[in-house]
Amino acid sequence: MAGSTLLITVFRFKLWDIRKLRSATTPRSKFGLLTLASGAWLALAPTLILELEDEYVRDDLTPTIDTGRGVEVLLIPHFVLTGIMLILVGRFIVLRNAALPANLWCWDGDRRNRSIALTIFYGLLCGAIVVLIAISIAGLPWALPSLSVGLYVIASTRAALICGGRKLADVAIPFHNSTTT
């Protein structure tokens, strides 16, 4: 799963030349970003169901865990309702002033403190996702694609908020050589 996720990432961002990473952008619209986030969130439900079934078949569940067959009945509505709430919060609170598409590495030099605060906050979220990715490589490999998309969604949200209503060409991009186009 890790290899196929990395392969898809290489093709999505055209990373056969690592220098292309600095031109990576967010999805083109808020709808696209929310669709990615929703798809990644909803894809976690079958992942957890597969893991529970696998542990049940291997008899790896400890006697203190009351899994009961049928936890899936409660899991799906939980993911759907939580996903709907996250979409509403994402669309109407977080992304209301977002500008898409944006470069993932954009920086607002005019509002430096805001850029630093957003970068730290979303950097901590990305760090948490990276820890979950590291844990899931051994314990829950089916979650790797969802967590990788989640990492991209968090980085895209940060970039969209920092760009805040300005066009892609108007925002400074660190490490960008001004002589190249």
mmCIF file of C-alpha atoms in Angstrom:
data_model
loop_
_atom_site.group_PDB
_atom_site.id
_atom_site.type_symbol
_atom_site.label_atom_id
_atom_site.label_comp_id
_atom_site.label_asym_id
_atom_site.label_seq_id
_atom_site.Cartn_x
_atom_site.Cartn_y
_atom_site.Cartn_z
ATOM 1 C CA MET A 1 0.000 0.000 0.000
ATOM 2 C CA ALA A 2 2.836 2.399 0.783
ATOM 3 C CA GLY A 3 4.422 1.793 -2.616
ATOM 4 C CA SER A 4 1.215 2.272 -4.580
ATOM 5 C CA THR A 5 0.369 5.422 -2.605
ATOM 6 C CA LEU A 6 3.816 6.862 -3.352
ATOM 7 C CA LEU A 7 3.454 5.933 -7.017
ATOM 8 C CA ILE A 8 0.129 7.748 -7.300
ATOM 9 C CA THR A 9 1.643 10.767 -5.536
ATOM 10 C CA VAL A 10 4.560 10.817 -7.974
ATOM 11 C CA PHE A 11 2.182 10.813 -10.940
ATOM 12 C CA ARG A 12 -0.230 13.363 -9.415
ATOM 13 C CA PHE A 13 2.495 15.934 -8.703
ATOM 14 C CA LYS A 14 4.775 14.891 -11.584
ATOM 15 C CA LEU A 15 7.581 14.229 -9.114
ATOM 16 C CA TRP A 16 9.869 12.304 -11.436
ATOM 17 C CA ASP A 17 11.823 15.564 -11.124
ATOM 18 C CA ILE A 18 11.809 16.493 -7.421
ATOM 19 C CA ARG A 19 12.151 20.181 -8.351
ATOM 20 C CA LYS A 20 8.535 20.080 -9.534
ATOM 21 C CA LEU A 21 7.422 19.757 -5.923
ATOM 22 C CA ARG A 22 7.784 23.526 -5.479
ATOM 23 C CA SER A 23 5.128 24.079 -8.151
ATOM 24 C CA ALA A 24 2.591 21.759 -6.475
ATOM 25 C CA THR A 25 -0.824 23.382 -6.179
ATOM 26 C CA THR A 26 -4.090 22.884 -4.367
ATOM 27 C CA PRO A 27 -7.230 21.607 -6.059
ATOM 28 C CA ARG A 28 -8.828 24.153 -8.395
ATOM 29 C CA SER A 29 -11.971 24.764 -6.343
ATOM 30 C CA LYS A 30 -13.357 24.549 -2.824
ATOM 31 C CA PHE A 31 -15.666 21.814 -4.058
ATOM 32 C CA GLY A 32 -12.658 19.801 -5.259
ATOM 33 C CA LEU A 33 -10.872 20.208 -1.953
ATOM 34 C CA LEU A 34 -13.951 19.228 0.042
ATOM 35 C CA THR A 35 -14.565 16.259 -2.263
ATOM 36 C CA LEU A 36 -11.019 15.021 -1.643
ATOM 37 C CA ALA A 37 -11.399 15.474 2.096
ATOM 38 C CA SER A 38 -14.781 13.721 2.121
ATOM 39 C CA GLY A 39 -13.542 10.836 0.009
ATOM 40 C CA ALA A 40 -10.528 10.328 2.264
ATOM 41 C CA TRP A 41 -12.698 10.475 5.385
ATOM 42 C CA LEU A 42 -15.338 8.086 4.061
ATOM 43 C CA ALA A 43 -12.674 5.675 2.790
ATOM 44 C CA LEU A 44 -11.551 5.154 6.379
ATOM 45 C CA ALA A 45 -14.817 3.345 7.236
ATOM 46 C CA PRO A 46 -14.204 0.293 5.017
ATOM 47 C CA THR A 47 -10.575 0.323 6.168
ATOM 48 C CA LEU A 48 -11.597 -0.017 9.794
ATOM 49 C CA ILE A 49 -14.182 -2.649 8.933
ATOM 50 C CA LEU A 50 -11.561 -4.679 7.037
ATOM 51 C CA GLU A 51 -9.161 -4.416 9.968
ATOM 52 C CA LEU A 52 -11.806 -5.510 12.496
ATOM 53 C CA GLU A 53 -12.789 -8.453 10.310
ATOM 54 C CA ASP A 54 -9.165 -9.421 9.825
ATOM 55 C CA GLU A 55 -8.481 -9.345 13.560
ATOM 56 C CA TYR A 56 -11.660 -11.301 14.239
ATOM 57 C CA VAL A 57 -10.712 -14.016 11.729
ATOM 58 C CA ARG A 58 -7.134 -14.258 13.061
ATOM 59 C CA ASP A 59 -8.505 -14.301 16.617
ATOM 60 C CA ASP A 60 -6.194 -11.428 17.542
ATOM 61 C CA LEU A 61 -8.791 -9.657 19.633
ATOM 62 C CA THR A 62 -8.105 -9.727 23.336
ATOM 63 C CA PRO A 63 -10.783 -11.086 25.689
ATOM 64 C CA THR A 64 -11.338 -7.611 27.150
ATOM 65 C CA ILE A 65 -12.400 -6.170 23.807
ATOM 66 C CA ASP A 66 -16.085 -6.529 23.143
ATOM 67 C CA THR A 67 -16.175 -6.150 19.399
ATOM 68 C CA GLY A 68 -19.318 -8.070 18.768
ATOM 69 C CA ARG A 69 -19.929 -8.781 15.152
ATOM 70 C CA GLY A 70 -21.970 -5.939 13.739
ATOM 71 C CA VAL A 71 -20.001 -2.903 14.898
ATOM 72 C CA GLU A 72 -20.103 -1.914 11.211
ATOM 73 C CA VAL A 73 -23.759 -0.951 11.617
ATOM 74 C CA LEU A 74 -22.737 1.860 13.970
ATOM 75 C CA LEU A 75 -19.527 2.757 12.155
ATOM 76 C CA ILE A 76 -20.965 3.800 8.781
ATOM 77 C CA PRO A 77 -23.527 6.347 10.096
ATOM 78 C CA HIS A 78 -20.856 7.777 12.400
ATOM 79 C CA PHE A 79 -18.509 8.393 9.475
ATOM 80 C CA VAL A 80 -21.275 9.851 7.290
ATOM 81 C CA LEU A 81 -22.596 12.229 9.959
ATOM 82 C CA THR A 82 -19.123 13.301 11.033
ATOM 83 C CA GLY A 83 -18.182 13.802 7.379
ATOM 84 C CA ILE A 84 -21.211 16.025 6.789
ATOM 85 C CA MET A 85 -20.342 18.128 9.834
ATOM 86 C CA LEU A 86 -16.727 18.434 8.686
ATOM 87 C CA ILE A 87 -17.851 19.518 5.209
ATOM 88 C CA LEU A 88 -20.085 22.219 6.658
ATOM 89 C CA VAL A 89 -17.363 23.474 8.985
ATOM 90 C CA GLY A 90 -14.804 23.289 6.194
ATOM 91 C CA ARG A 91 -16.934 25.098 3.651
ATOM 92 C CA PHE A 92 -18.600 27.798 5.713
ATOM 93 C CA ILE A 93 -16.012 28.506 8.411
ATOM 94 C CA VAL A 94 -12.532 27.464 7.323
ATOM 95 C CA LEU A 95 -12.663 27.987 3.545
ATOM 96 C CA ARG A 96 -15.030 30.955 3.327
ATOM 97 C CA ASN A 97 -12.244 33.407 2.300
ATOM 98 C CA ALA A 98 -9.940 30.872 0.702
ATOM 99 C CA ALA A 99 -8.445 31.436 -2.724
ATOM 100 C CA LEU A 100 -8.021 28.378 -4.927
ATOM 101 C CA PRO A 101 -5.949 27.219 -6.724
ATOM 102 C CA ALA A 102 -2.904 28.193 -4.690
ATOM 103 C CA ASN A 103 0.672 27.044 -4.566
ATOM 104 C CA LEU A 104 1.268 24.737 -1.600
ATOM 105 C CA TRP A 105 4.328 26.761 -0.607
ATOM 106 C CA CYS A 106 2.806 30.247 -0.795
ATOM 107 C CA TRP A 107 3.657 32.833 1.843
ATOM 108 C CA ASP A 108 2.053 36.172 2.594
ATOM 109 C CA GLY A 109 4.846 38.599 3.421
ATOM 110 C CA ASP A 110 2.377 41.417 4.092
ATOM 111 C CA ARG A 111 0.652 39.453 6.869
ATOM 112 C CA ARG A 112 3.663 37.664 8.234
ATOM 113 C CA ASN A 113 2.252 36.853 11.713
ATOM 114 C CA ARG A 114 -0.876 35.326 10.209
ATOM 115 C CA SER A 115 1.228 33.250 7.835
ATOM 116 C CA ILE A 116 3.437 32.045 10.684
ATOM 117 C CA ALA A 117 0.442 31.158 12.891
ATOM 118 C CA LEU A 118 -1.337 29.261 10.092
ATOM 119 C CA THR A 119 1.862 27.462 9.114
ATOM 120 C CA ILE A 120 2.516 26.368 12.701
ATOM 121 C CA PHE A 121 -1.087 25.232 13.257
ATOM 122 C CA TYR A 122 -1.351 23.303 9.992
ATOM 123 C CA GLY A 123 2.224 22.044 10.427
ATOM 124 C CA LEU A 124 1.210 20.462 13.736
ATOM 125 C CA LEU A 125 -1.812 18.877 12.030
ATOM 126 C CA CYS A 126 0.449 17.562 9.259
ATOM 127 C CA GLY A 127 2.821 16.216 11.911
ATOM 128 C CA ALA A 128 -0.049 14.333 13.535
ATOM 129 C CA ILE A 129 -1.023 12.859 10.156
ATOM 130 C CA VAL A 130 2.592 11.853 9.512
ATOM 131 C CA VAL A 131 2.660 10.043 12.880
ATOM 132 C CA LEU A 132 -0.606 8.287 11.955
ATOM 133 C CA ILE A 133 0.901 7.320 8.590
ATOM 134 C CA ALA A 134 3.959 5.858 10.327
ATOM 135 C CA ILE A 135 1.756 3.912 12.730
ATOM 136 C CA SER A 136 -0.571 2.693 9.995
ATOM 137 C CA ILE A 137 2.240 1.308 7.850
ATOM 138 C CA ALA A 138 2.566 -1.538 10.347
ATOM 139 C CA GLY A 139 -0.889 -1.698 11.863
ATOM 140 C CA LEU A 140 -3.464 -0.481 9.367
ATOM 141 C CA PRO A 141 -1.964 -0.337 5.850
ATOM 142 C CA TRP A 142 -5.333 0.152 4.136
ATOM 143 C CA ALA A 143 -5.534 3.609 5.734
ATOM 144 C CA LEU A 144 -2.391 4.875 3.949
ATOM 145 C CA PRO A 145 -4.186 6.318 0.900
ATOM 146 C CA SER A 146 -6.747 8.135 3.060
ATOM 147 C CA LEU A 147 -4.104 9.513 5.388
ATOM 148 C CA SER A 148 -1.933 10.615 2.464
ATOM 149 C CA VAL A 149 -4.864 12.449 0.914
ATOM 150 C CA GLY A 150 -5.555 13.946 4.346
ATOM 151 C CA LEU A 151 -1.988 15.268 4.451
ATOM 152 C CA TYR A 152 -2.502 16.893 1.041
ATOM 153 C CA VAL A 153 -5.861 18.365 2.133
ATOM 154 C CA ILE A 154 -4.309 19.927 5.239
ATOM 155 C CA ALA A 155 -1.432 21.417 3.223
ATOM 156 C CA SER A 156 -3.936 22.699 0.631
ATOM 157 C CA THR A 157 -6.110 24.293 3.291
ATOM 158 C CA ARG A 158 -3.103 26.110 4.728
ATOM 159 C CA ALA A 159 -2.111 27.391 1.305
ATOM 160 C CA ALA A 160 -5.650 28.486 0.468
ATOM 161 C CA LEU A 161 -5.976 30.405 3.733
ATOM 162 C CA ILE A 162 -2.616 32.114 3.396
ATOM 163 C CA CYS A 163 -3.353 33.180 -0.184
ATOM 164 C CA GLY A 164 -6.690 34.543 1.122
ATOM 165 C CA GLY A 165 -8.458 35.970 -1.900
ATOM 166 C CA ARG A 166 -5.426 36.853 -4.016
ATOM 167 C CA LYS A 167 -4.478 35.342 -7.334
ATOM 168 C CA LEU A 168 -1.798 32.696 -7.597
ATOM 169 C CA ALA A 169 0.609 35.044 -9.377
ATOM 170 C CA ASP A 170 0.331 37.710 -6.641
ATOM 171 C CA VAL A 171 1.559 35.561 -3.757
ATOM 172 C CA ALA A 172 5.211 35.023 -2.942
ATOM 173 C CA ILE A 173 6.544 31.510 -3.222
ATOM 174 C CA PRO A 174 9.636 30.800 -1.137
ATOM 175 C CA PHE A 175 12.558 29.117 -2.887
ATOM 176 C CA HIS A 176 11.122 30.136 -6.243
ATOM 177 C CA ASN A 177 13.658 31.405 -8.740
ATOM 178 C CA SER A 178 12.253 34.537 -10.340
ATOM 179 C CA THR A 179 14.267 34.007 -13.539
ATOM 180 C CA THR A 180 12.438 30.760 -14.376
ATOM 181 C CA THR A 181 8.882 30.648 -15.573
#
